[in-house]
PDB file of C-alpha atoms in Angstrom:
ATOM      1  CA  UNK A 215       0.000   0.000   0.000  1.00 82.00           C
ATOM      2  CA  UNK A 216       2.984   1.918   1.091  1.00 89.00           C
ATOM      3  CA  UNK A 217       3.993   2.058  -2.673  1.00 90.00           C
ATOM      4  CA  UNK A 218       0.928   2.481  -4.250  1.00 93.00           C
ATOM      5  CA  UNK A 219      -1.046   4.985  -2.673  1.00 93.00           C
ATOM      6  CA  UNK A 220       1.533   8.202  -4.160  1.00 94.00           C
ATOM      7  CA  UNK A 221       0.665   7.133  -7.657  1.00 94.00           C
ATOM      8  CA  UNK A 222      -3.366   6.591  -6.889  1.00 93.00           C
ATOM      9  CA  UNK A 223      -3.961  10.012  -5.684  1.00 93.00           C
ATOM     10  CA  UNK A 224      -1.430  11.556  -8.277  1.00 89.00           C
ATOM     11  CA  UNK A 225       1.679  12.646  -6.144  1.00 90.00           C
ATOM     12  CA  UNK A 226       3.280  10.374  -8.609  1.00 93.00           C
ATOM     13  CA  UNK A 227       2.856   9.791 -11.702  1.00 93.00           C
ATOM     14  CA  UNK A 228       2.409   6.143 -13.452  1.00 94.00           C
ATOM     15  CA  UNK A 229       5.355   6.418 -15.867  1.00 95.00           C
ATOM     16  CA  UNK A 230       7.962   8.153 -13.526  1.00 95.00           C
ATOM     17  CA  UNK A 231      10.908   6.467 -13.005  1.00 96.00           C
ATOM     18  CA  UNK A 232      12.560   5.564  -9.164  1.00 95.00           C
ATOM     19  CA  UNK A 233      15.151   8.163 -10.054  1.00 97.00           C
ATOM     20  CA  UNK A 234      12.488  11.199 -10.492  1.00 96.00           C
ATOM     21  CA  UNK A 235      10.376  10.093  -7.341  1.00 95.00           C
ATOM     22  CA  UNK A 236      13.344  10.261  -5.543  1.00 95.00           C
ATOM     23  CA  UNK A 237      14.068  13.498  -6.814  1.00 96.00           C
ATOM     24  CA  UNK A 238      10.347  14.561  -6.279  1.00 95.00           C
ATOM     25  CA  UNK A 239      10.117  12.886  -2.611  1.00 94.00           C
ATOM     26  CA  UNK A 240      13.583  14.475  -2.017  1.00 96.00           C
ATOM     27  CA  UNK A 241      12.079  18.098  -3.243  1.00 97.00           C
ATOM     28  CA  UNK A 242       8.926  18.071  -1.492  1.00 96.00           C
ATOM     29  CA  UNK A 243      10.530  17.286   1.649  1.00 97.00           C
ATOM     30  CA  UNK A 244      12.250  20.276   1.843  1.00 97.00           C
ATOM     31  CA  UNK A 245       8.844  22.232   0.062  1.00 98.00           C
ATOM     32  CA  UNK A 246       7.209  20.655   3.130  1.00 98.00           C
ATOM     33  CA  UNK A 247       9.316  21.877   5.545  1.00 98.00           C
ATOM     34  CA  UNK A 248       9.296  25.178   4.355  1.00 98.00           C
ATOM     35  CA  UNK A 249       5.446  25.525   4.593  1.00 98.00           C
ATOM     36  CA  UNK A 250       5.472  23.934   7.879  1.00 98.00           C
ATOM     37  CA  UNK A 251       8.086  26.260   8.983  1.00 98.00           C
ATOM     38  CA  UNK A 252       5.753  29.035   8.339  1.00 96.00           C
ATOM     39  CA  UNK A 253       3.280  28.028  11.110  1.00 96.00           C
ATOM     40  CA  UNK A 254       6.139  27.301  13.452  1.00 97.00           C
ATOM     41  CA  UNK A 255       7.380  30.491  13.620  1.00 96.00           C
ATOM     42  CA  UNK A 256       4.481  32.644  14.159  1.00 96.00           C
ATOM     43  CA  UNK A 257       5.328  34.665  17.401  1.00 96.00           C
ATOM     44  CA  UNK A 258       2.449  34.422  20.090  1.00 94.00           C
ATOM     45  CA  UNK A 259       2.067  38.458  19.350  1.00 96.00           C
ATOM     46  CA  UNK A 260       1.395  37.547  16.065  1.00 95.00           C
ATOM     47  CA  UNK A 261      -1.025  34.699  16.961  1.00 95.00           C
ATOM     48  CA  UNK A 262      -2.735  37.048  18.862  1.00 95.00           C
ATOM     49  CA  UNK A 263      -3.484  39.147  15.894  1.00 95.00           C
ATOM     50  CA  UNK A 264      -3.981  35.898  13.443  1.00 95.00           C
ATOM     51  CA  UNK A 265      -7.705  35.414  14.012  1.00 94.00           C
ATOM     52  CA  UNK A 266      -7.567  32.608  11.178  1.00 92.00           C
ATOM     53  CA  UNK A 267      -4.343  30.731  12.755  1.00 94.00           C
ATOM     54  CA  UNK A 268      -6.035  30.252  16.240  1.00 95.00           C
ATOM     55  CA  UNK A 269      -9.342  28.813  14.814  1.00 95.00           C
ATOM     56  CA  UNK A 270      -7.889  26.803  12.640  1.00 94.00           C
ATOM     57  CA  UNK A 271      -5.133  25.630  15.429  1.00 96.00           C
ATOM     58  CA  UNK A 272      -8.187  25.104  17.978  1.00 96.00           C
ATOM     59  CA  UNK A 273     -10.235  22.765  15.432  1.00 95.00           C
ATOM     60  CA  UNK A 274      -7.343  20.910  14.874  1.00 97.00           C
ATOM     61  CA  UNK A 275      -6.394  20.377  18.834  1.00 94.00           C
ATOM     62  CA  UNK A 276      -9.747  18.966  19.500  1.00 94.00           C
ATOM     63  CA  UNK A 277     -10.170  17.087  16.570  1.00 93.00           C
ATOM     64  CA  UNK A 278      -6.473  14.649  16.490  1.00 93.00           C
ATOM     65  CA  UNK A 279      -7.048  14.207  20.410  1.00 90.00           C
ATOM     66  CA  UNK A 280     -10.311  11.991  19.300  1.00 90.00           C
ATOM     67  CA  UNK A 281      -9.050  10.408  15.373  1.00 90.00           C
ATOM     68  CA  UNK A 282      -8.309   6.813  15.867  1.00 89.00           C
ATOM     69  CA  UNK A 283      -7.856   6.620  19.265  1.00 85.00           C
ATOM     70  CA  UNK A 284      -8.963   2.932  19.955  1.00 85.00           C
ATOM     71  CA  UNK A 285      -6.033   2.011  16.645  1.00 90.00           C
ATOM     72  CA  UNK A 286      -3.054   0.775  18.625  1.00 90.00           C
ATOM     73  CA  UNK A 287      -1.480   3.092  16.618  1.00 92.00           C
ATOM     74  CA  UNK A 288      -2.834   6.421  17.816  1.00 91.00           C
ATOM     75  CA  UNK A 289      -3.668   5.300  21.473  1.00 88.00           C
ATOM     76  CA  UNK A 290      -2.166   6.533  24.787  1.00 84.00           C
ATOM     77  CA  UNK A 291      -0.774  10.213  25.867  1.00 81.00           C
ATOM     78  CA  UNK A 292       1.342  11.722  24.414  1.00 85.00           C
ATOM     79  CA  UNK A 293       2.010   9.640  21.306  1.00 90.00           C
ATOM     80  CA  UNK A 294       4.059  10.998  18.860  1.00 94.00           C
ATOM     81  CA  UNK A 295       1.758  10.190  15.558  1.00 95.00           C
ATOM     82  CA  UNK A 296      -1.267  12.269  16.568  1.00 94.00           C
ATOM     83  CA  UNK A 297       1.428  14.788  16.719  1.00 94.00           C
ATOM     84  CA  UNK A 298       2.111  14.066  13.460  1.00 97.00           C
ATOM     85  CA  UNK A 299      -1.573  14.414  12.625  1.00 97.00           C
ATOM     86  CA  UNK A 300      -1.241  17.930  13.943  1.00 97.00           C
ATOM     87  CA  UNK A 301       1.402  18.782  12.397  1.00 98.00           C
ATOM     88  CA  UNK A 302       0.536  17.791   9.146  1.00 98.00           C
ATOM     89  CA  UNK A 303      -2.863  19.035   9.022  1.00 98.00           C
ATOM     90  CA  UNK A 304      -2.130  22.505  10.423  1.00 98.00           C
ATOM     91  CA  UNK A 305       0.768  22.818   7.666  1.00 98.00           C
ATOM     92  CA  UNK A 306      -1.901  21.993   5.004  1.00 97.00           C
ATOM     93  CA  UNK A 307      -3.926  24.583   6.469  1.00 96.00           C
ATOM     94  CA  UNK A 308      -1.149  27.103   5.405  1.00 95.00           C
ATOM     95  CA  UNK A 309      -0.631  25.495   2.201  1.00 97.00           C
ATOM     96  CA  UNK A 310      -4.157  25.377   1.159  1.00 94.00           C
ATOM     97  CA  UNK A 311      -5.489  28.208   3.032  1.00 92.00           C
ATOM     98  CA  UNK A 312      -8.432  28.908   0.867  1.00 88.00           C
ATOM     99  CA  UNK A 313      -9.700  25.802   1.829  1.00 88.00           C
ATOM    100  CA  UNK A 314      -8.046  25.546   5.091  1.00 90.00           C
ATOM    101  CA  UNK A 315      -8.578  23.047   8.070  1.00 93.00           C
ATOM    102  CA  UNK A 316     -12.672  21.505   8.412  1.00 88.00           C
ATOM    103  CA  UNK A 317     -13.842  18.732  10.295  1.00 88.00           C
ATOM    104  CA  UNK A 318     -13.422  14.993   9.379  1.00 88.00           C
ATOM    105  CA  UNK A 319      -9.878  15.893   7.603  1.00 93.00           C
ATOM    106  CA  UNK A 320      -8.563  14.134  10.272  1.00 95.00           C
ATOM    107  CA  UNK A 321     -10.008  10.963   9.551  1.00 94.00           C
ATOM    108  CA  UNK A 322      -8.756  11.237   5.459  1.00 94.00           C
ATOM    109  CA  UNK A 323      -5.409  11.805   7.099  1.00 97.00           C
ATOM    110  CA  UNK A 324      -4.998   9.247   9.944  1.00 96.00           C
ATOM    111  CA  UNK A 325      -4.798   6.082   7.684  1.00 95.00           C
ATOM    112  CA  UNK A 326      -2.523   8.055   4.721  1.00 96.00           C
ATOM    113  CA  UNK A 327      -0.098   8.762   8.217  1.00 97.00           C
ATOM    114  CA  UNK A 328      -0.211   4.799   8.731  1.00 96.00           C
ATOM    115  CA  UNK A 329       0.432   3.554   5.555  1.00 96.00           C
ATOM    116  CA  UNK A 330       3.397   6.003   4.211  1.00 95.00           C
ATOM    117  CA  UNK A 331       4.797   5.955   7.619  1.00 92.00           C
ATOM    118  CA  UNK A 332       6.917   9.217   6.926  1.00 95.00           C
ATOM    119  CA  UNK A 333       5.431  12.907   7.618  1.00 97.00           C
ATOM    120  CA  UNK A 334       6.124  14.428   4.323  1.00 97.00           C
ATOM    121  CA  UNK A 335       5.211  11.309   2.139  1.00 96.00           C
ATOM    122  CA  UNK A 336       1.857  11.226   4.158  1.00 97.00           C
ATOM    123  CA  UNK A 337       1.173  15.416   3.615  1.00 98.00           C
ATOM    124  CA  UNK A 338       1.870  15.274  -0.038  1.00 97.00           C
ATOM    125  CA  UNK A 339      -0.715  12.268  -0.575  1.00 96.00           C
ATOM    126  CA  UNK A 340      -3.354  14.136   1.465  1.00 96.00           C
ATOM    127  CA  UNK A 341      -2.476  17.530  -0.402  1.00 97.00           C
ATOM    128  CA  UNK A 342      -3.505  15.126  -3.133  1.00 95.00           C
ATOM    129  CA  UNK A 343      -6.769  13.379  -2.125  1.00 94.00           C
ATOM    130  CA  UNK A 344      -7.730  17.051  -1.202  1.00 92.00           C
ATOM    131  CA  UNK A 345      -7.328  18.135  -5.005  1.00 89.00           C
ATOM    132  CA  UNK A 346      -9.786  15.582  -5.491  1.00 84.00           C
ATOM    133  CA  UNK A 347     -11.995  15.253  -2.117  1.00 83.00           C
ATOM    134  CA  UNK A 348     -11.616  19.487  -1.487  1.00 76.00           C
ATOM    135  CA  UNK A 349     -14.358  20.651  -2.954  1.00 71.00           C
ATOM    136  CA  UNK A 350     -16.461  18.357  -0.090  1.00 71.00           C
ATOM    137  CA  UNK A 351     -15.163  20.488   2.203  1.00 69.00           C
ATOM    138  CA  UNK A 352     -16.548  23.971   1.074  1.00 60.00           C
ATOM    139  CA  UNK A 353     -18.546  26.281   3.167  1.00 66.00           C
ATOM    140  CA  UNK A 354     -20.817  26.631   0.909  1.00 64.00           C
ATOM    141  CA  UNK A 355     -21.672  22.953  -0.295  1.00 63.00           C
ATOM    142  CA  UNK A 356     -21.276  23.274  -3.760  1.00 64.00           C
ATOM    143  CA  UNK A 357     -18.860  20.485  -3.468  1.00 60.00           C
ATOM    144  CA  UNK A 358     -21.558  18.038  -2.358  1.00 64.00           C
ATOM    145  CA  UNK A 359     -24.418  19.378  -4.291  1.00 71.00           C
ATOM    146  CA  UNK A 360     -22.088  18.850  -7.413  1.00 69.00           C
ATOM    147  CA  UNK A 361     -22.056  15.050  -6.391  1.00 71.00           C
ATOM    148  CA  UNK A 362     -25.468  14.787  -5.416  1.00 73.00           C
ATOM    149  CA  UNK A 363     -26.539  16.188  -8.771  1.00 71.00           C
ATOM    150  CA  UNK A 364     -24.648  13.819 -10.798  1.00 72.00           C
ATOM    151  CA  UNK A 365     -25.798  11.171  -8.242  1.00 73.00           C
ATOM    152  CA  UNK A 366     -29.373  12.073  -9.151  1.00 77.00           C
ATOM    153  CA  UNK A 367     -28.575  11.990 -13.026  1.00 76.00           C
ATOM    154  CA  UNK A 368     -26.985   8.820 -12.589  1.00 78.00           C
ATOM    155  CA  UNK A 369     -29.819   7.603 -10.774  1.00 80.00           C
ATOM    156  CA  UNK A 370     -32.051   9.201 -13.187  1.00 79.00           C
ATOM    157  CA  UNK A 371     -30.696   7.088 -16.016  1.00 84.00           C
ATOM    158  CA  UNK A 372     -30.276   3.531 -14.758  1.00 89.00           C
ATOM    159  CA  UNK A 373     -33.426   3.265 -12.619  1.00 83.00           C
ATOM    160  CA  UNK A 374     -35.879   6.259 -13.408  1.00 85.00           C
ATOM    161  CA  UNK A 375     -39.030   5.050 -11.810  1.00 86.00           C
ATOM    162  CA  UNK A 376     -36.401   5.444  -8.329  1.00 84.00           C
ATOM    163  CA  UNK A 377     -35.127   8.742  -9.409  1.00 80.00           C
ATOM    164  CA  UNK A 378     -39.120  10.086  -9.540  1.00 83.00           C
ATOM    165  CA  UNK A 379     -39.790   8.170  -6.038  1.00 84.00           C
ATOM    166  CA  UNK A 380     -36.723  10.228  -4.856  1.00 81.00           C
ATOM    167  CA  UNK A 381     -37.917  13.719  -6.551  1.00 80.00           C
ATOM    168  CA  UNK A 382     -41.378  12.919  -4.401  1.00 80.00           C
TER     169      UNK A 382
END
């Protein structure tokens, strides 16, 4: 799964060779760093004044506290991979900020973080889902009434007596 899971959600491509992921896994590590490093040094003066920062920072403390907790490997205090979860999620925050941090991210995360089994792999691969997944995650729905439309064309063509019990 370990090897797979970059080139299903895009990070890699199919036809790369082990010479350019290395090169790629080598580059984002230090592109994730960077962004991450960004968070990290906000001042608490300037947290103060980042309205944005804290709420996102507070959604994510109570929400990696609860992911996966009865998984052997998220359970007990202090354990260094809901950390990780943390980490990773509030440094996607910063480099998606549009979309930012919502509920139930978490839970996309916490098996990507078991699988890949490194911090940067795991970020990069749920950067990716998110290109695909995001739009679930807007304010204002759109995301999921996009789906549910196509759900109800779908519907509408392969069982249409359904689709007008459903309109009812």
């Amino acid at each position: 799964r370990k090897e797979v899971w970059p080139f299903l959600l895009g990070h890699y491509s199919f036809n790369s060779t082990y010479a350019e992921r290395e090169y790629l896994r080598s580059a984002r590590k230090g592109d994730y760093e960077l962004v991450k490093l960004q968070w990290q040094s906000i001042s608490p003066q300037q947290e103060k004044r980042f309205t944005k920062f804290r709420e996102r920072k507070g959604l994510i403390d109570k929400d990696v506290v609860r992911t996966d907790r009865s998984f052997s490997y998220y359970d007990g205090d202090d354990n260094p991979h809901i950390n990780l979860l943390y980490d990773i999620l509030l440094t996607y925050s910063f480099y998606n900020f549009d979309l930012g941090y919502c509920q139930g991210m978490n839970d996309y995360l916490s098996p990507l973080l078991f699988v890949m089994e490194d911090e940067s792999e795991a970020f990069w691969c749920f950067a990716a889902l998110m290109e695909h997944i995001g739009p679930n995650f807007n304010r204002d729905q759109s995301g999921m009434q996009a789906q549910l439309f196509a759900l109800s064309k779908l519907v509408e063509l392969s069982d249409c007596p359904l689709h007008e019990y459903f309109k009812r």
